[in-house]
Every structure is written in C-alpha cells, then in structure tokens.
Tab-separated table of C-alpha atoms and ligand atoms in Angstrom:
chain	number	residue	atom	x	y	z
A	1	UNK	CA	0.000	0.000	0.000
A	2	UNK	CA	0.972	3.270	-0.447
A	3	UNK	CA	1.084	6.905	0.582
A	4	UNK	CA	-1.677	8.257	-1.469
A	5	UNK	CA	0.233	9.476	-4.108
A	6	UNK	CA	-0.865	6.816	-6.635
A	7	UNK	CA	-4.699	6.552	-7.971
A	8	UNK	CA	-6.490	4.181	-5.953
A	9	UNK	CA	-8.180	0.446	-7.844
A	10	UNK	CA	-10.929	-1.474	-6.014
A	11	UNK	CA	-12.701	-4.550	-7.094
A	12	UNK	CA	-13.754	-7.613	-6.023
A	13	UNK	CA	-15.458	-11.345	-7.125
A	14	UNK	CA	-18.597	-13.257	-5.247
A	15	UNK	CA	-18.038	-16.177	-3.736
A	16	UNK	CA	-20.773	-17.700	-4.800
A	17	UNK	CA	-20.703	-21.150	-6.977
A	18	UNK	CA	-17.354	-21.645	-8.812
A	19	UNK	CA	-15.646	-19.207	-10.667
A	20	UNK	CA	-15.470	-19.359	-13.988
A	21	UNK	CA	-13.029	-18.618	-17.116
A	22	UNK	CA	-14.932	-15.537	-18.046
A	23	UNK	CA	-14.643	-14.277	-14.280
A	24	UNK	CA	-10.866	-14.652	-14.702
A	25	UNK	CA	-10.280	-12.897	-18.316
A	26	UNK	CA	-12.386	-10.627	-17.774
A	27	UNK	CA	-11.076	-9.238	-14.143
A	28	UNK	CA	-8.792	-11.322	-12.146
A	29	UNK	CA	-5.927	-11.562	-14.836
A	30	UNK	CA	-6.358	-7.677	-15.793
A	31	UNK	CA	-5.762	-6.773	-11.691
A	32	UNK	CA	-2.380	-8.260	-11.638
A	33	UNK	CA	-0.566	-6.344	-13.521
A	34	UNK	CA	-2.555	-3.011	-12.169
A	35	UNK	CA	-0.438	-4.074	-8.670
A	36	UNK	CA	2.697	-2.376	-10.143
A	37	UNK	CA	1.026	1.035	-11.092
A	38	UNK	CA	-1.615	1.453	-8.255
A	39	UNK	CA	-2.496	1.195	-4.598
A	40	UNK	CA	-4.866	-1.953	-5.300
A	41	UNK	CA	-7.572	-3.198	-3.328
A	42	UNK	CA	-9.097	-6.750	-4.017
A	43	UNK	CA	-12.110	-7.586	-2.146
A	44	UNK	CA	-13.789	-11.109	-1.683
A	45	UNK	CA	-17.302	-9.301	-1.336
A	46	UNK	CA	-19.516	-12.274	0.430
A	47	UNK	CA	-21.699	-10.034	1.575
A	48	UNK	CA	-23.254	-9.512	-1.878
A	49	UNK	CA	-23.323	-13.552	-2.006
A	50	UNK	CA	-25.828	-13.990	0.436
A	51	UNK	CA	-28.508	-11.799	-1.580
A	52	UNK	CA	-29.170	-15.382	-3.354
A	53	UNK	CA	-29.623	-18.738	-1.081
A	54	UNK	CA	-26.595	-19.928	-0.019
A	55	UNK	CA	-25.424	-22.853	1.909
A	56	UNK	CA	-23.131	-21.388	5.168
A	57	UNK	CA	-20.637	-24.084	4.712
A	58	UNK	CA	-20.513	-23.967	1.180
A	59	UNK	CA	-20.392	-20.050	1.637
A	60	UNK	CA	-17.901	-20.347	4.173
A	61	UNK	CA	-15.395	-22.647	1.490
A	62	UNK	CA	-15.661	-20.687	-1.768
A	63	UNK	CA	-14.564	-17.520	0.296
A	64	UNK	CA	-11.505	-19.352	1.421
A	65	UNK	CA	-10.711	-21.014	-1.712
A	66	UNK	CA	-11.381	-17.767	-3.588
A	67	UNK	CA	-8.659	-15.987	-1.091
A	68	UNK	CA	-6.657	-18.816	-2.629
A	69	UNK	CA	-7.787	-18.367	-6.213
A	70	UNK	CA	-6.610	-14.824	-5.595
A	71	UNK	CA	-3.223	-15.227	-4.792
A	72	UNK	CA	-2.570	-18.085	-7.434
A	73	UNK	CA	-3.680	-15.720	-9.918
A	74	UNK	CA	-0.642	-13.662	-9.284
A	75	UNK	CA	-2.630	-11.158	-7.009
A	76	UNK	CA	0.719	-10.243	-4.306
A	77	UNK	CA	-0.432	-9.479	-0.573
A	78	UNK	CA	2.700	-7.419	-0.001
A	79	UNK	CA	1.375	-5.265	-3.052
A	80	UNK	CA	-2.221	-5.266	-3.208
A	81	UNK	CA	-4.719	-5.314	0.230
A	82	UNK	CA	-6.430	-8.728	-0.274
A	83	UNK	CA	-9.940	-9.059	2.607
A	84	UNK	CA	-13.097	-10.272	2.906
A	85	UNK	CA	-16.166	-7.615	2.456
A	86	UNK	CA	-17.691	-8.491	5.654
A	87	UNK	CA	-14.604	-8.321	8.129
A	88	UNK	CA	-14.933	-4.304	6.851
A	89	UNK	CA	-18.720	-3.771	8.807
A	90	UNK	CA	-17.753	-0.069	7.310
A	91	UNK	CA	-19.507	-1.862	3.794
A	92	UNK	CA	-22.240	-2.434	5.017
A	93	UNK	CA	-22.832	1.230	7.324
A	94	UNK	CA	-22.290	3.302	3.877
A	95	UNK	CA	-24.532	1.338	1.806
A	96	UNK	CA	-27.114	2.631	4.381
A	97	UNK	CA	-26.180	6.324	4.030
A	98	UNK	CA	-25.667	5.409	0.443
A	99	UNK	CA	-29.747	3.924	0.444
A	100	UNK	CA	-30.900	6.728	1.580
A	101	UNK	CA	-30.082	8.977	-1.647
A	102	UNK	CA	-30.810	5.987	-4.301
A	103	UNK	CA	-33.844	5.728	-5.628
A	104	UNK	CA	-36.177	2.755	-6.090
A	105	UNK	CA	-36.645	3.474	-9.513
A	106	UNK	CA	-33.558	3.350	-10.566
A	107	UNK	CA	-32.315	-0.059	-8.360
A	108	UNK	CA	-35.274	-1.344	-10.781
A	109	UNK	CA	-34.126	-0.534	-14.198
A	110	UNK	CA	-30.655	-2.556	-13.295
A	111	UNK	CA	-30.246	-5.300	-15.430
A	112	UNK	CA	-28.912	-7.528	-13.658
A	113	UNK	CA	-31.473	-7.128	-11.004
A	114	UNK	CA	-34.400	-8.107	-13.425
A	115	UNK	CA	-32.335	-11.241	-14.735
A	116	UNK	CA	-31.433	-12.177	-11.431
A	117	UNK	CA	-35.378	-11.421	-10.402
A	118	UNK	CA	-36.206	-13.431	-13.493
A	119	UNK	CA	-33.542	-16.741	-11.907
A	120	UNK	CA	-34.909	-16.564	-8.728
A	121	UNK	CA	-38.338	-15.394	-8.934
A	122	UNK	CA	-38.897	-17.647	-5.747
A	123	UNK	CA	-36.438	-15.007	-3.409
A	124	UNK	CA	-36.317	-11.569	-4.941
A	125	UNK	CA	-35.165	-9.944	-1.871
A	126	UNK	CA	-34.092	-5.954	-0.675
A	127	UNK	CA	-30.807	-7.020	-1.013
A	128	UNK	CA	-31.132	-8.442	-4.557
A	129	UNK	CA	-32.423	-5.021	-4.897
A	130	UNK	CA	-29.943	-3.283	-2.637
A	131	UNK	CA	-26.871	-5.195	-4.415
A	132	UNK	CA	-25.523	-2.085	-6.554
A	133	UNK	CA	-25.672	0.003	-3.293
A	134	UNK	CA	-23.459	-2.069	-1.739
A	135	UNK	CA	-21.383	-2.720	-4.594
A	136	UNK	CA	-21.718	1.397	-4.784
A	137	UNK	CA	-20.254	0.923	-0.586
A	138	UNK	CA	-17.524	-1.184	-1.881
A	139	UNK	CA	-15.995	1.338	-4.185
A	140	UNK	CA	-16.754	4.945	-2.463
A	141	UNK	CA	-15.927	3.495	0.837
A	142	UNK	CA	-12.259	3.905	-0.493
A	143	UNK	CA	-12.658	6.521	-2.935
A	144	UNK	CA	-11.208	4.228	-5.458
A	145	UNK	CA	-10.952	5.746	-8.921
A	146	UNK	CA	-10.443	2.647	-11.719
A	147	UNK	CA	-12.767	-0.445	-11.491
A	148	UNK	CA	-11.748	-3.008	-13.609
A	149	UNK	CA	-14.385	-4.818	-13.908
A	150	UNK	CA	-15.909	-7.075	-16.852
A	151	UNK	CA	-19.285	-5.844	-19.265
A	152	UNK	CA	-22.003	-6.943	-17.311
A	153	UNK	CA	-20.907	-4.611	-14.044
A	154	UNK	CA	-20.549	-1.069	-15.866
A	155	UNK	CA	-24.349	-0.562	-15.329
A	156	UNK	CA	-23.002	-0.782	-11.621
A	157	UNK	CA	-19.984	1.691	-11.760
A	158	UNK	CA	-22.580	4.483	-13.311
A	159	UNK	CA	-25.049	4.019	-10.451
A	160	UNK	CA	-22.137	4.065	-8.482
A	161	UNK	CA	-21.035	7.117	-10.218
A	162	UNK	CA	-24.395	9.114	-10.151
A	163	UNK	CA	-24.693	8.014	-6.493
A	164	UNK	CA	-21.286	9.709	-5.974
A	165	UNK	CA	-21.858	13.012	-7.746
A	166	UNK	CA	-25.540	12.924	-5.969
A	167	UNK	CA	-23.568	13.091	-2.409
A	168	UNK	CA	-21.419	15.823	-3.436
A	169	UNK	CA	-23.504	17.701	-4.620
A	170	UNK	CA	-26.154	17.330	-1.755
A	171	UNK	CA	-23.312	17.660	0.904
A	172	UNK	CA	-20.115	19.086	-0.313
A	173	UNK	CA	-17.284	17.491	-2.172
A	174	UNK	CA	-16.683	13.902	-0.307
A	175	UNK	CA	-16.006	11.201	-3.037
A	176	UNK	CA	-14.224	10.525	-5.683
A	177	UNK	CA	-16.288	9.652	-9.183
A	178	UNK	CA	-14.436	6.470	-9.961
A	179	UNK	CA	-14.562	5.150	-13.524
A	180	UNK	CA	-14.537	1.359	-14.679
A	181	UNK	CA	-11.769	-0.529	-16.766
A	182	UNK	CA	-12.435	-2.990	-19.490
A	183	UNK	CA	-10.173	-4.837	-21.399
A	184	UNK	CA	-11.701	-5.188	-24.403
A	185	UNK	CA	-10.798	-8.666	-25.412
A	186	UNK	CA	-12.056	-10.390	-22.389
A	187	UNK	CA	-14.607	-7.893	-21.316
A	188	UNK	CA	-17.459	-10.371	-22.067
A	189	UNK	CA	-16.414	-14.508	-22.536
A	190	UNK	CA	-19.488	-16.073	-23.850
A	191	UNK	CA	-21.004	-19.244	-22.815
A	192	UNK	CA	-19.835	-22.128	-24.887
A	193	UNK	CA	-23.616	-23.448	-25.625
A	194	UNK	CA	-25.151	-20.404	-26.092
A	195	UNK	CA	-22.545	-16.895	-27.683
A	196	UNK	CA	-25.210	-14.607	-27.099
A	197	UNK	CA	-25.402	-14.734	-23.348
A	198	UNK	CA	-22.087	-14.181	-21.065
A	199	UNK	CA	-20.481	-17.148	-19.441
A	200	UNK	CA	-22.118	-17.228	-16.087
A	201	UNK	CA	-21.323	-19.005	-12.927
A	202	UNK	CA	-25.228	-20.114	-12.283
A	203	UNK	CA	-25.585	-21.107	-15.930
A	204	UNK	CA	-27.742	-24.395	-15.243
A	205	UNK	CA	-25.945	-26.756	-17.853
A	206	UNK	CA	-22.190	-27.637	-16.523
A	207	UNK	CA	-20.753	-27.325	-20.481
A	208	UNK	CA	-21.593	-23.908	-20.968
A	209	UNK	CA	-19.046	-22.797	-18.459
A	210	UNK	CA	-15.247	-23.505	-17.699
A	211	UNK	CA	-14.680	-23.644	-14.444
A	212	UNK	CA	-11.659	-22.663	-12.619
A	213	UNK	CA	-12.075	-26.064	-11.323
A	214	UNK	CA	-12.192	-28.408	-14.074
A	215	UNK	CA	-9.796	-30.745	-14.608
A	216	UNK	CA	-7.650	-30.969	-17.948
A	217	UNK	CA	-10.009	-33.677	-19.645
A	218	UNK	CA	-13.565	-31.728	-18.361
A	219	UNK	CA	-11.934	-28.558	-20.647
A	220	UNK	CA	-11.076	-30.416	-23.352
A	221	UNK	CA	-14.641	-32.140	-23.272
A	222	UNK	CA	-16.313	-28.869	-22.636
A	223	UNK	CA	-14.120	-27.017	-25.079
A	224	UNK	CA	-15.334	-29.991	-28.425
A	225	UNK	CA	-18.803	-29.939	-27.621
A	226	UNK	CA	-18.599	-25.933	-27.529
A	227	UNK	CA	-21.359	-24.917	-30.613
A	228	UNK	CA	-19.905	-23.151	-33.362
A	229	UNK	CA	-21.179	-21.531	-36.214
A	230	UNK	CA	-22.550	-22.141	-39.953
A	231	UNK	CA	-19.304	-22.658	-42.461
A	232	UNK	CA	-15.819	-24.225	-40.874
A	233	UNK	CA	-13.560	-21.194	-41.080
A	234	UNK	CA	-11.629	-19.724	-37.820
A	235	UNK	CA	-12.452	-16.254	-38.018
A	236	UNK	CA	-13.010	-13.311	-35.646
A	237	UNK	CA	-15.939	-11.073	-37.129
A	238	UNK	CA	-19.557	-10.453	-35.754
A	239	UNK	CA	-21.170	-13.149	-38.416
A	240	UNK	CA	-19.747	-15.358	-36.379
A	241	UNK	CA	-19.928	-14.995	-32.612
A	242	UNK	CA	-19.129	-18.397	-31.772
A	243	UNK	CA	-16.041	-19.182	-32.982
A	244	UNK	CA	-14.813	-15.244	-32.322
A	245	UNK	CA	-15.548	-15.919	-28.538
A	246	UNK	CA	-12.921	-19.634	-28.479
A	247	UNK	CA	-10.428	-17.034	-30.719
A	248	UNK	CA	-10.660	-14.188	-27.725
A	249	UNK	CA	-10.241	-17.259	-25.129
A	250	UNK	CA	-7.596	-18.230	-27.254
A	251	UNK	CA	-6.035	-15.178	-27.868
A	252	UNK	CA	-6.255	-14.038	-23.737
A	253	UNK	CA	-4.536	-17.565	-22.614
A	254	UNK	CA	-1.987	-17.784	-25.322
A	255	UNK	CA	-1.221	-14.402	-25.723
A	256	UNK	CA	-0.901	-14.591	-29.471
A	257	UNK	CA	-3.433	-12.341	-31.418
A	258	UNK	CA	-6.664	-12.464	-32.852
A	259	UNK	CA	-5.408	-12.097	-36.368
A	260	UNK	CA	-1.978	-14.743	-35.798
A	261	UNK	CA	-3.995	-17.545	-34.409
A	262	UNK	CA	-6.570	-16.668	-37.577
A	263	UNK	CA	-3.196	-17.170	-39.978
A	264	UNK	CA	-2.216	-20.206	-37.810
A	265	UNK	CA	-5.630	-22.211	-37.761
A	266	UNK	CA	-6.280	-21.482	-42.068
A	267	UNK	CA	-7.833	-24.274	-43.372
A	268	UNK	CA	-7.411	-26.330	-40.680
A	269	UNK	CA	-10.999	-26.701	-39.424
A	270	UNK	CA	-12.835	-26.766	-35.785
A	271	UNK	CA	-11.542	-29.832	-34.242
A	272	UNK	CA	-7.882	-28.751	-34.742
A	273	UNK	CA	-8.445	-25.537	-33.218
A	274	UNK	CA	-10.788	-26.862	-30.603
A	275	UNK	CA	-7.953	-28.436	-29.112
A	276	UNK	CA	-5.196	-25.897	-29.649
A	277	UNK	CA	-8.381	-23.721	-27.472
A	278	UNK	CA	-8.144	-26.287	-24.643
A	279	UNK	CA	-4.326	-26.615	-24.735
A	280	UNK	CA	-4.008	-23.228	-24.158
A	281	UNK	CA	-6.924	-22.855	-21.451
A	282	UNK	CA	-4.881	-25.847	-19.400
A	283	UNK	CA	-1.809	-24.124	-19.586
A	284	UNK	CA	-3.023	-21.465	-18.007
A	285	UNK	CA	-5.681	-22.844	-15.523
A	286	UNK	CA	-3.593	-25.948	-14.400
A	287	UNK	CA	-0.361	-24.345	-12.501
A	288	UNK	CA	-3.118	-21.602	-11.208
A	289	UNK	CA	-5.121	-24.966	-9.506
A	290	UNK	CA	-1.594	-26.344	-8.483
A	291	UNK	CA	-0.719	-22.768	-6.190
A	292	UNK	CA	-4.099	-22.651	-4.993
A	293	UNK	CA	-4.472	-26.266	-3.840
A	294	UNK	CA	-1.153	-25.458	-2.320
A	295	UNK	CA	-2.369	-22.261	-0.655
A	296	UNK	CA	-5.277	-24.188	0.549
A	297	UNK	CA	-2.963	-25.956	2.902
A	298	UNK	CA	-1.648	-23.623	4.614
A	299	UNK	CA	-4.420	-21.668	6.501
A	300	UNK	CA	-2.389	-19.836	8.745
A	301	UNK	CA	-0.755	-18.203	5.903
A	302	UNK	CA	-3.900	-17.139	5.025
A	303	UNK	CA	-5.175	-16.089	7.850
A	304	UNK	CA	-2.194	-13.649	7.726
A	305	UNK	CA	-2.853	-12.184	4.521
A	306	UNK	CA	-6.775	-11.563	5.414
A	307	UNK	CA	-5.646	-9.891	8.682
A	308	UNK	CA	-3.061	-7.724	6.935
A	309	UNK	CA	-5.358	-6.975	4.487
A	310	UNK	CA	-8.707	-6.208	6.731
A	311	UNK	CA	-6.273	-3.765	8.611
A	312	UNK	CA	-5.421	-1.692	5.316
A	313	UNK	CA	-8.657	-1.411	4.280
A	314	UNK	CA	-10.350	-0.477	7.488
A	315	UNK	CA	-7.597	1.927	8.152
A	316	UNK	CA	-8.865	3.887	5.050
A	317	UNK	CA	-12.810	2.920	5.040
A	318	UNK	CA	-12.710	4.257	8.704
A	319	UNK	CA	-12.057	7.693	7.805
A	320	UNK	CA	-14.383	7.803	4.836
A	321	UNK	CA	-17.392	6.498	6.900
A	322	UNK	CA	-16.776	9.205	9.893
A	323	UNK	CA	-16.274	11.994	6.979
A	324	UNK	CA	-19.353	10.902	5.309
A	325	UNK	CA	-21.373	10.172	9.121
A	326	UNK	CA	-20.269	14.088	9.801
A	327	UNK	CA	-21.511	15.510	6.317
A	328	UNK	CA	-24.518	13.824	6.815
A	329	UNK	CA	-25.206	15.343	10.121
A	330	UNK	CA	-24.856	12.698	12.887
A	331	UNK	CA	-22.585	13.405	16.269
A	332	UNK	CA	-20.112	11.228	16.715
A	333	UNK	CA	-18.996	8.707	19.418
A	334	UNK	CA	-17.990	9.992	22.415
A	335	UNK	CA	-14.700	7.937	23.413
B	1	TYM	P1	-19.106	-11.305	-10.194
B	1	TYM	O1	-18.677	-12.076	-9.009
B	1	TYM	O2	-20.382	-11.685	-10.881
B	1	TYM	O3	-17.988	-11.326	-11.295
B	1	TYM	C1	-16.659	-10.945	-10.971
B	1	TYM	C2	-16.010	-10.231	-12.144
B	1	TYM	O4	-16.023	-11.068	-13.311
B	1	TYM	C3	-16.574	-10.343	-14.407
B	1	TYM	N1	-17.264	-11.314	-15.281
B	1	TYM	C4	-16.991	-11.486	-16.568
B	1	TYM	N2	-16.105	-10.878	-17.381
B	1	TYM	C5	-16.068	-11.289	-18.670
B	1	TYM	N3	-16.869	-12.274	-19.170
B	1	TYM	C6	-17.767	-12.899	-18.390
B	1	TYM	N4	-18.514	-13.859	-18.878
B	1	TYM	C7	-17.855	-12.502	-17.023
B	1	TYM	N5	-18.619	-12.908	-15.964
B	1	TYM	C8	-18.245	-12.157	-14.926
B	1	TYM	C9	-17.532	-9.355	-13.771
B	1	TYM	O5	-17.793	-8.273	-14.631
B	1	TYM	C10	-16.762	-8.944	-12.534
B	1	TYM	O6	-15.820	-7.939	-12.844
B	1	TYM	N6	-20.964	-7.093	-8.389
B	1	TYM	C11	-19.738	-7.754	-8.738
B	1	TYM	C12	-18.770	-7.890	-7.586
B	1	TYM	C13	-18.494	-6.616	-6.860
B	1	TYM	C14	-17.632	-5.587	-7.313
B	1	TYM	C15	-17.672	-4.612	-6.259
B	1	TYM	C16	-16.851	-5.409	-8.434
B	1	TYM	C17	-19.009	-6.243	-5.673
B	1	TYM	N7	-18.508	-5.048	-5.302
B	1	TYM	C18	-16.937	-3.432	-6.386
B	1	TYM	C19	-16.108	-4.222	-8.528
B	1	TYM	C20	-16.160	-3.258	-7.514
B	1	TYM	C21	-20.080	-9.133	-9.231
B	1	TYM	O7	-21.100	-9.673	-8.950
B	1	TYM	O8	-19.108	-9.739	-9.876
C-alpha cells in the first residue's frame, strides 16, 4: 500500500458457486498487472453472495478457496490489500447512508437485477435489490478511482457514479467519481452453448461454463462440444460470434493475437483448433489450480494475509465512513 500518491483500484469477485473462465479474463488476470502502477484493493465481497440462497458451509469454502484463487492468480499481498467484504462492517454502514439517496426506480431498471429477479423469482429480496448500493459501498468506501471490472458490471460503476456526484452535490465534495476498466478482449467470454449470453457461474448446464475447477479432460470435453457456427472457417468477425468468442479465449490464454492464431488455424478446421483452445486454457488454468491447492494448505498463511489486508482497508474505510457520518449530520462517538 501506499502513501496516497498513486490513484487508488478497487474490485472484487462473489463467492458464490465456482468461478469461472470468463470471471478470470475478464477481471482477475487484468488486476495483476494493475499491482505495479496502483495502490490496489481486491475484495472477496460475500456479503453480496448472500442476496441469493446460499449454503453457510458452502459459503464459508468458496470464500476461502477464492482468497486462494486470488493469490494463485498472481494477485501479491505485499502489493495489493487482499480481505473479505464483511470483516470491513464499514460496507455495510455506507450502503445505508448510500440507500438513503438511491432511488427505487432506478435499483429497478438494473439489469442484472431483473435477470437475477427473473432466476430466482422464488427469493427476490431488498438485497437483490440493494446489491448495486453495496457494490456502490464497496468502491466509495475507499474513494477508489479505476474499477476493472468485466461488461455486465458497468451498469453498476454508473449508479455508483451518479450516487457519488448525488452526495457531493447534496453535501459538499466527499467522493471521488471512480470510472470502470475494461479490457476489451475479455470484457465479455461467452457461454460455450449459447454466444449470445455471457459465461455465467449459475448457468444451469455444466458445459456452458469452464470452471476454474475443471480438470484438464472436463476442458477439453467442454471445449469440443462448444457450438460453433454455420461454415468451418476460424475467423473473428460479428457473423460469427461463436467461434470469435474460443479465438478471444484463445487469444487471452496464449497471448498470441486475434489475427496470428486466424493465420495459424487457415484451413485447418474446428476440431484442430478446438484443441489448440483447450491446450491453451490448461496451460493457463492448471499451474493456477496447483498454487491454490497449495495455498489451501496452509491456513495460517492465510489467515495472515486476510488480517493484513482487513487492517489496510479499514484503516482507510474508517475515515471515509466518519467523513461521510459528519456531512450527513450525525454526532459522533464519544470515546
Ligand atoms: P461477479 O462475481 O459476478 O464477477 C466478478 C467479475 O467477473 C466479471 N465477469 C466477466 N467478465 C467477462 N466475461 C464474463 N462472462 C464474465 N462474468 C463475470 C464481472 O464483470 C466482474 O468484474 N458485483 C460484482 C462484484 C463486486 C464488485 C464490487 C466489483 C461487488 N462489489 C466493487 C467491482 C467493484 C459481481 O457480482 O461480480
């Protein structure tokens, strides 16, 4: 961490289900190398997780193993402040300040709110509703100014934005208007049975997803049955959405571009390049398994890392929260 010199990144993954290839092209991999340039904060936000069922234990696991997942992805705890959402209760206090100035009608025109309405018609709760205020929380709470962050979550970072410029305005200059980052390759990986909808972690059919889980063979597997389109040709262009999503995957875990791996697969059909697809998708998901497995084992290590990183981010939510609790007109604590 740093001395507030550098601009400030915040952004974080749900532990909820597994985690798939699209959640790792289209953030995790693009914070890494943000660690260099800026004072980075990565959040495990399980907070958000529990605005759809979720099974404690099972809660309690994919938080731990996505601390993991973190740190095998290259993400460095002597660089970047690595914590779990709820050991900062500061979250959850500004999304109620934050509440109070958001309106109902727009929580309702968020996208993913109605799909995720639509999913679980059964349990369309406040915080389903509520889930872009606290994401809102997540981000002001350390006046963070990039937010990379893949397609589907920009709807967020402009609520987040108007909710910003909404406090200053009301109550004097007090947060920073943050901005999200895309990369544009990986900003949206497509399911592999469907290229019109985004890869999705509660995608009901297994083969439309890689998961950061799966095992060499279940890519490969995955990977041929993926559909692809009308004629046999590996090309990137929007007649073709199918086969332009496997060249992006291919292109992001290789690192060779769009238009070499186009030269390389020529007239060489979809099975060929199928393959070349899941060779390159193990090379880069198997050693990531290996460190995390091996993370996994030691929990005290762990434990160190989410105690280092609680303390840097409370440090800095702290003062926000008081500065925004003043503005806002309450007294504070006597001590
Ligand atoms: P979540 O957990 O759904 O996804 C985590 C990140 O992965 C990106 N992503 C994708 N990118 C490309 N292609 C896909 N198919 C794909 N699927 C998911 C998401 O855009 C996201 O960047 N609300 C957030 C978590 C959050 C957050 C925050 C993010 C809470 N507070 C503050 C940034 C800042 C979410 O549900 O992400």
């Amino acid at each position: 961490m740093d001395d507030g010199s550098k601009k400030r990144v915040f952004s974080g993954v749900q532990p909820t289900g597994k985690v798939t290839l699209g959640n790792y092209l289209g953030a995790i991999k693009n914070w890494t190398p943000l660690q260099e340039q800026y004072e980075c904060l990565f959040c495990v936000v399980d907070l958000h997780s529990l605005t759809v069922t979720q099974v404690p234990a099972e809660l309690r696991k994919n938080t731990m193993d996505l601390v993991a997942l973190y740190i095998a992805c290259g993400l460095d705890p002597n660089k970047s402040a690595l914590f779990i959402q709820s050991h900062v209760h500061e979250h959850a206090e500004l999304a109620w300040i934050l509440d109070t100035i958001a309106y109902v009608g727009e929580l309702n025109r968020m996208t993913q709110f109605k799909d995720k309405s639509r999913k679980h018609a059964d349990n369309i709760n406040m915080g389903l509703m509520n889930y872009p205020v606290l994401m809102a929380s997540d981000i002001l709470l350390y006046n963070a100014d990039l937010i990379p962050v893949g397609k589907d979550q920009v709807q967020h970072v402009e609520l987040t934005r108007d909710l910003a410029q909404r406090f200053n305005a009301r109550y004097s200059d007090t947060f920073v208007v943050p901005e999200a980052l895309l990369n544009k390759a990986g900003q949206s990986i497509k399911s592999l049975q469907d290229p019109t909808a985004k890869m999705s972690k509660s995608d009901p059919n297994d083969n439309a997803i890689i998961s950061l889980t799966d095992d060499a063979d279940t890519i490969r597997r995955k990977l041929r049955r993926a559909v692809t389109d009308s004629d046999t040709c590996v090309r990137h262009g929007a007649d073709k959405p199918a086969i332009s999503n496997l060249l992006n995957v291919y292109s992001l875990c290789s690192g060779l571009s769009i238009a070499d791996a186009e030269k390389i697969f020529e007239g060489k059909g979809y099975g060929v390049f199928k393959d070349a697809v899941a060779d390159a998708v193990i090379s880069v998901v198997s050693p990531i398994q290996e460190e995390q497995k091996r993370l996994l084992a030691d929990k005290a290590y762990l434990e160190g890392v989410l105690k280092q990183g609680a303390e840097q981010a409370e440090s800095i939510a702290r003062k926000t929260l008081s500065k925004v609790y003043r503005k806002v007109g309450l007294i504070p604590r006597i001590r």
